[in-house]
């Protein structure tokens, strides 16, 4: 049995863990799993994944990390392997004076997961720069391009139509040469007054803000935000505002508003609460941490307690952002 890397630092093993450096390696790992009649899982660094138990099949670790930058008249096309670490891509492009991804600095995980998850932070989402995604059909061995990823809030076609039986091998980003800073979020607002603002100052600010609030998974296992921010009807938010005037709300449409999941969890008194070896982070209620040799089940149980209490107190359902894996694979 082989250990499966994951940023929660939960101990989980697979029948076999295979390093992937070429697309053909994915196919042979998959075919091996078929021959053995065991499940197959392609993984990056396991930054958004909770293992509830050992995995009974083959894990393929994605190291497809080629990078090609094509300069066009008014934009760059960035062709990047799906195993390239997102935070390294942001830093590499910035070093080459290609600006735009700085709000997405330091987000854990690979470029492939960034597309699946449509990662977002500080008012910018992956979708803003998505040009196309190359997908491998594991059954036929064919590669094809997806232009319309149907991106939504932490959602994409790669969580639906192209989930089972498909893997992402390459992502192409389109980044305009004309840099446009996005400074609409709290910590970044102050930068709007800066003369000679550069993408580097935005990058530094985002890194500072993230490091101040989020635990480093190498020091304290975690998977970033555990839950998505819930979107509710404006009427429901208006009713909640009567009892909770401080409740932060962010309009999404004429009838819907986004609530801050971390605020709801904090309000239920969960900061620092423990369940076995898992606990809610002291500084950021949206993050569950592995404080003391937590099992996947400790983390799952704590998450369920949070969901039940938030539902009880606010009538709001929290949906996990983290994906849960059992012995057979992804749990819906
Ligand atoms: P925060 O500033 O404490 O705000 C809490 C939530 O309110 C955020 O999640 C954000 O939603 C929303 N929000 C804040 N200002 C907003 C605005 N001007 N317009 C619309 N929505 C607003 O958030 P934080 O925890 O420090 O996180 C800062 C950013 O980094 C957020 O965008 C967050 O999503 C991102 N982040 C993501 C992860 C992850 O693991 N996925 C982890 C940490 C931080 P949104 O989440 O929809 O932006």
XYZ file of C-alpha atoms and ligand atoms in Angstrom:
380
model
C 0.000 0.000 0.000
C 1.245 3.509 -0.832
C 0.552 6.783 0.940
C -1.556 9.344 -0.903
C -0.370 12.967 -0.528
C -3.024 15.391 0.700
C -2.779 18.817 2.324
C -5.027 17.763 5.224
C -2.179 15.440 6.195
C -4.696 12.645 6.711
C -3.186 9.180 6.466
C -4.650 7.379 3.463
C -3.178 4.671 1.267
C -3.854 3.382 -2.214
C -3.229 0.019 -3.827
C -0.635 1.794 -5.962
C 0.495 5.404 -6.502
C 1.955 6.111 -9.958
C 3.799 9.290 -11.007
C 2.556 10.723 -14.303
C 4.908 12.698 -16.562
C 3.301 12.116 -19.986
C -0.255 11.766 -21.233
C 0.484 8.161 -22.247
C 1.349 7.391 -18.578
C -2.226 8.349 -17.618
C -3.643 5.889 -20.112
C -1.419 3.050 -18.979
C -2.234 3.700 -15.291
C -5.933 3.782 -16.152
C -5.701 0.583 -18.217
C -3.907 -1.130 -15.346
C -6.777 -0.176 -13.006
C -9.270 -1.585 -15.553
C -7.339 -4.835 -15.828
C -7.288 -5.175 -12.029
C -10.970 -4.117 -11.734
C -10.071 -1.402 -9.226
C -10.956 2.317 -9.229
C -8.711 5.005 -10.728
C -8.069 8.518 -9.416
C -5.958 11.286 -10.968
C -4.664 13.715 -8.363
C -2.597 16.860 -8.103
C -1.263 17.721 -4.661
C -4.463 16.711 -2.870
C -5.192 20.260 -1.755
C -8.958 20.119 -1.974
C -9.451 16.485 -1.075
C -10.572 14.657 2.052
C -9.823 10.924 2.248
C -12.339 9.215 4.501
C -10.528 5.868 4.302
C -7.882 4.066 2.237
C -8.466 4.116 -1.526
C -8.866 0.646 -3.000
C -7.436 1.482 -6.434
C -4.690 3.241 -8.396
C -3.834 6.888 -7.773
C -2.060 8.683 -10.625
C -0.088 11.729 -9.451
C -0.162 14.436 -12.091
C 3.231 15.984 -12.952
C 2.299 17.194 -16.474
C 4.080 20.507 -16.117
C 5.123 21.833 -19.514
C 4.647 25.553 -20.132
C 4.554 27.470 -23.401
C 3.918 31.201 -23.724
C 2.724 32.470 -27.107
C 2.742 36.230 -27.616
C -0.051 37.633 -29.795
C -0.830 41.232 -30.768
C -2.882 42.171 -27.714
C -2.685 39.128 -25.449
C -0.640 36.114 -24.396
C -1.723 32.522 -24.844
C -0.380 30.409 -22.007
C -0.415 26.667 -22.674
C 0.275 24.838 -19.461
C 0.240 21.217 -18.311
C -2.554 20.374 -15.898
C -0.054 19.226 -13.231
C 1.725 22.613 -13.030
C 1.145 24.117 -9.590
C -1.166 27.121 -9.857
C 0.794 29.255 -7.388
C 4.003 28.596 -9.376
C 2.268 29.606 -12.603
C 1.145 32.919 -11.065
C 4.708 33.631 -9.866
C 6.329 32.533 -13.154
C 4.068 34.741 -15.290
C 4.590 37.721 -13.016
C 8.375 37.283 -13.336
C 7.896 37.416 -17.120
C 5.835 40.642 -16.828
C 2.567 38.917 -17.718
C 0.046 40.429 -15.337
C -3.513 39.523 -14.403
C -3.364 36.443 -12.178
C -2.011 38.237 -9.079
C -5.360 38.170 -7.174
C -5.148 34.373 -7.455
C -1.699 34.217 -5.829
C -0.832 31.376 -3.469
C -3.934 29.277 -4.171
C -2.936 25.653 -3.582
C -3.447 22.921 -6.184
C -2.654 22.311 -9.833
C -3.702 24.161 -12.972
C -6.053 21.271 -13.817
C -7.849 21.611 -10.472
C -8.038 25.379 -11.011
C -10.159 24.718 -14.107
C -12.339 22.057 -12.476
C -12.965 24.208 -9.433
C -13.026 27.565 -11.244
C -10.868 28.860 -8.392
C -11.508 32.392 -7.254
C -10.184 34.951 -4.814
C -10.380 38.697 -4.289
C -12.908 39.260 -7.068
C -11.134 37.269 -9.805
C -11.966 33.777 -11.065
C -10.076 31.320 -13.278
C -12.893 31.668 -15.859
C -11.823 35.253 -16.581
C -8.670 33.938 -18.314
C -9.837 30.524 -19.562
C -9.350 30.060 -23.306
C -9.658 26.277 -23.622
C -9.074 23.062 -21.717
C -7.692 19.859 -23.245
C -9.401 16.720 -21.984
C -8.416 13.063 -22.310
C -11.185 10.507 -22.754
C -9.889 7.573 -20.711
C -12.005 5.013 -22.568
C -11.115 5.966 -26.138
C -7.693 7.529 -25.431
C -8.729 10.585 -27.482
C -7.793 14.153 -26.610
C -10.268 16.949 -27.316
C -10.614 20.664 -26.558
C -13.347 22.228 -24.459
C -13.841 25.909 -25.242
C -16.881 26.542 -23.075
C -16.138 25.294 -19.554
C -19.593 26.429 -18.319
C -17.897 28.055 -15.352
C -19.927 29.013 -12.303
C -19.148 29.686 -8.644
C -16.538 26.962 -7.863
C -18.136 24.955 -10.631
C -17.505 23.904 -14.236
C -18.418 21.326 -16.859
C -15.472 19.256 -15.519
C -17.497 18.514 -12.362
C -20.423 17.291 -14.434
C -20.331 16.116 -18.081
C -16.556 15.609 -18.132
C -16.056 14.197 -14.653
C -16.225 10.421 -14.781
C -13.972 8.847 -17.412
C -12.197 12.082 -18.354
C -9.099 13.927 -17.150
C -7.720 17.365 -17.961
C -4.238 17.294 -19.500
C -3.675 20.901 -20.519
C -5.121 24.358 -19.972
C -4.787 27.373 -22.258
C -5.168 30.788 -20.686
C -5.656 34.037 -22.587
C -4.193 36.999 -20.721
C -4.642 40.510 -22.144
C -1.481 42.638 -22.404
C -3.467 45.609 -21.112
C -3.334 45.090 -17.330
C -6.479 45.903 -15.364
C -6.131 45.705 -11.575
C -9.161 44.365 -9.681
C -9.231 46.053 -6.275
C -12.848 45.602 -5.194
C -12.152 43.378 -2.155
C -11.406 44.550 1.418
C -7.645 44.305 1.753
C -7.016 45.427 -1.831
C -9.256 48.517 -1.791
C -6.547 50.659 -0.152
C -4.244 50.037 -3.132
C -6.563 52.038 -5.408
C -5.023 55.270 -4.050
C -1.471 54.162 -4.769
C 0.369 56.073 -7.414
C 2.246 53.826 -9.851
C 0.372 50.740 -8.699
C 1.941 47.564 -10.089
C 0.799 43.955 -10.341
C 3.664 43.146 -7.949
C 2.118 45.299 -5.177
C -1.233 43.539 -5.667
C 0.548 40.159 -5.590
C 2.381 41.062 -2.362
C -0.837 42.312 -0.753
C -2.738 39.132 -1.615
C 0.106 36.993 -0.272
C 0.206 39.033 2.940
C -3.578 38.770 3.411
C -3.639 35.033 2.758
C -0.662 34.301 4.997
C -2.202 36.348 7.816
C -5.497 34.425 7.750
C -4.786 31.003 6.333
C -2.689 28.313 7.992
C 0.184 26.892 5.922
C -0.790 23.263 5.182
C 2.843 22.229 5.703
C 2.599 23.413 9.321
C -1.081 22.626 9.976
C -2.956 20.334 7.590
C -5.966 21.952 5.875
C -7.684 22.339 2.520
C -8.405 26.085 2.519
C -12.097 26.999 2.605
C -14.031 23.912 3.588
C -17.446 25.234 2.461
C -18.690 27.354 -0.427
C -20.280 30.685 0.354
C -24.045 30.072 0.226
C -26.218 32.016 -2.198
C -29.740 32.639 -0.862
C -32.882 34.585 -1.825
C -32.756 38.259 -0.963
C -35.995 37.830 1.082
C -34.303 35.245 3.308
C -31.259 37.515 3.758
C -33.541 40.466 4.620
C -35.244 38.356 7.298
C -31.868 37.268 8.708
C -30.719 40.911 8.781
C -33.462 41.679 11.332
C -31.881 39.302 13.878
C -28.297 39.733 12.650
C -27.831 43.343 11.470
C -24.066 42.728 11.047
C -24.604 39.866 8.550
C -22.442 40.625 5.479
C -24.322 40.227 2.201
C -23.041 40.495 -1.369
C -25.649 40.923 -4.153
C -25.410 38.300 -6.927
C -28.495 39.225 -8.930
C -31.762 41.141 -8.463
C -33.152 38.330 -6.311
C -30.120 36.548 -4.847
C -27.348 37.436 -2.413
C -24.159 35.675 -1.316
C -23.502 35.207 2.412
C -20.038 34.705 3.912
C -19.918 31.081 5.147
C -17.037 31.920 7.520
C -19.128 34.607 9.205
C -22.061 32.218 9.766
C -19.769 29.524 11.209
C -17.999 32.039 13.460
C -21.359 33.347 14.678
C -22.297 29.790 15.735
C -19.212 29.827 17.996
C -17.177 27.231 16.113
C -13.746 28.907 16.075
C -11.353 26.565 17.889
C -13.994 23.791 18.323
C -12.579 20.263 18.152
C -13.747 16.853 17.016
C -11.174 14.113 17.547
C -7.987 15.421 15.949
C -9.788 17.996 13.774
C -10.615 21.562 14.737
C -11.988 24.785 13.308
C -9.139 27.232 12.731
C -8.844 29.958 15.392
C -8.425 32.823 12.887
C -10.590 31.666 9.980
C -13.793 29.759 10.748
C -14.106 28.579 7.130
C -10.996 26.431 7.485
C -10.971 23.036 9.208
C -7.496 21.967 10.313
C -5.822 18.701 11.218
C -4.656 19.786 14.662
C -3.804 16.373 16.105
C -3.513 13.337 13.827
C -7.061 13.746 12.570
C -8.702 11.006 10.564
C -10.853 11.803 7.570
C -13.847 10.825 9.674
C -12.953 13.376 12.418
C -12.941 16.110 9.779
C -16.149 14.846 8.157
C -17.911 14.713 11.545
C -16.846 18.252 12.458
C -18.012 19.479 9.047
C -21.397 17.800 9.581
C -21.740 19.444 13.019
C -21.044 22.841 11.439
C -23.600 22.222 8.681
C -26.258 21.170 11.212
C -25.697 24.193 13.473
C -25.644 26.740 10.623
C -28.853 25.186 9.261
C -30.433 25.302 12.727
C -29.423 28.904 13.498
C -29.754 30.560 10.070
C -31.795 28.098 7.977
C -28.891 28.055 5.476
C -27.392 24.924 3.873
C -23.601 24.885 3.619
C -22.183 22.897 0.719
C -18.604 21.573 1.012
C -16.050 22.931 -1.433
C -13.692 20.080 -0.499
C -14.210 16.784 -2.357
C -14.723 13.642 -0.274
C -13.077 10.374 -1.375
C -13.869 6.914 -0.026
C -12.429 3.502 -0.925
C -14.148 3.553 -4.360
C -13.519 7.212 -5.255
C -15.312 10.533 -5.301
C -18.514 10.688 -3.252
C -21.233 12.815 -4.850
P -13.306 37.937 3.542
O -12.678 39.164 3.017
O -13.270 37.640 4.996
O -14.809 37.859 3.026
C -15.641 36.729 3.305
C -16.394 36.336 2.048
O -17.152 37.435 1.609
C -15.436 35.983 0.953
O -15.365 34.583 0.888
C -15.980 36.643 -0.290
O -16.651 35.764 -1.185
C -17.051 37.597 0.215
N -16.637 38.972 -0.136
C -15.782 39.783 0.554
N -15.666 40.970 -0.059
C -16.453 40.913 -1.164
C -16.745 41.833 -2.216
N -16.200 43.048 -2.235
N -17.598 41.428 -3.199
C -18.132 40.187 -3.181
N -17.887 39.280 -2.223
C -17.072 39.624 -1.220
O -12.701 36.681 2.750
P -11.364 35.871 3.010
O -11.719 34.601 3.700
O -10.275 36.746 3.563
O -11.007 35.480 1.519
C -10.576 36.450 0.593
C -10.704 35.887 -0.807
O -9.865 34.732 -0.982
C -12.110 35.444 -1.137
O -12.382 35.762 -2.488
C -12.069 33.940 -0.917
O -13.001 33.250 -1.727
C -10.653 33.598 -1.319
N -10.201 32.414 -0.601
C -10.504 31.172 -1.097
C -10.103 30.053 -0.392
C -10.405 28.671 -0.881
O -9.871 27.710 -0.319
N -11.253 28.510 -1.857
C -9.406 30.169 0.787
C -9.162 31.439 1.261
C -9.556 32.551 0.561
P -15.935 34.960 -2.381
O -15.326 33.765 -1.724
O -17.080 34.576 -3.265
O -14.930 35.814 -3.040
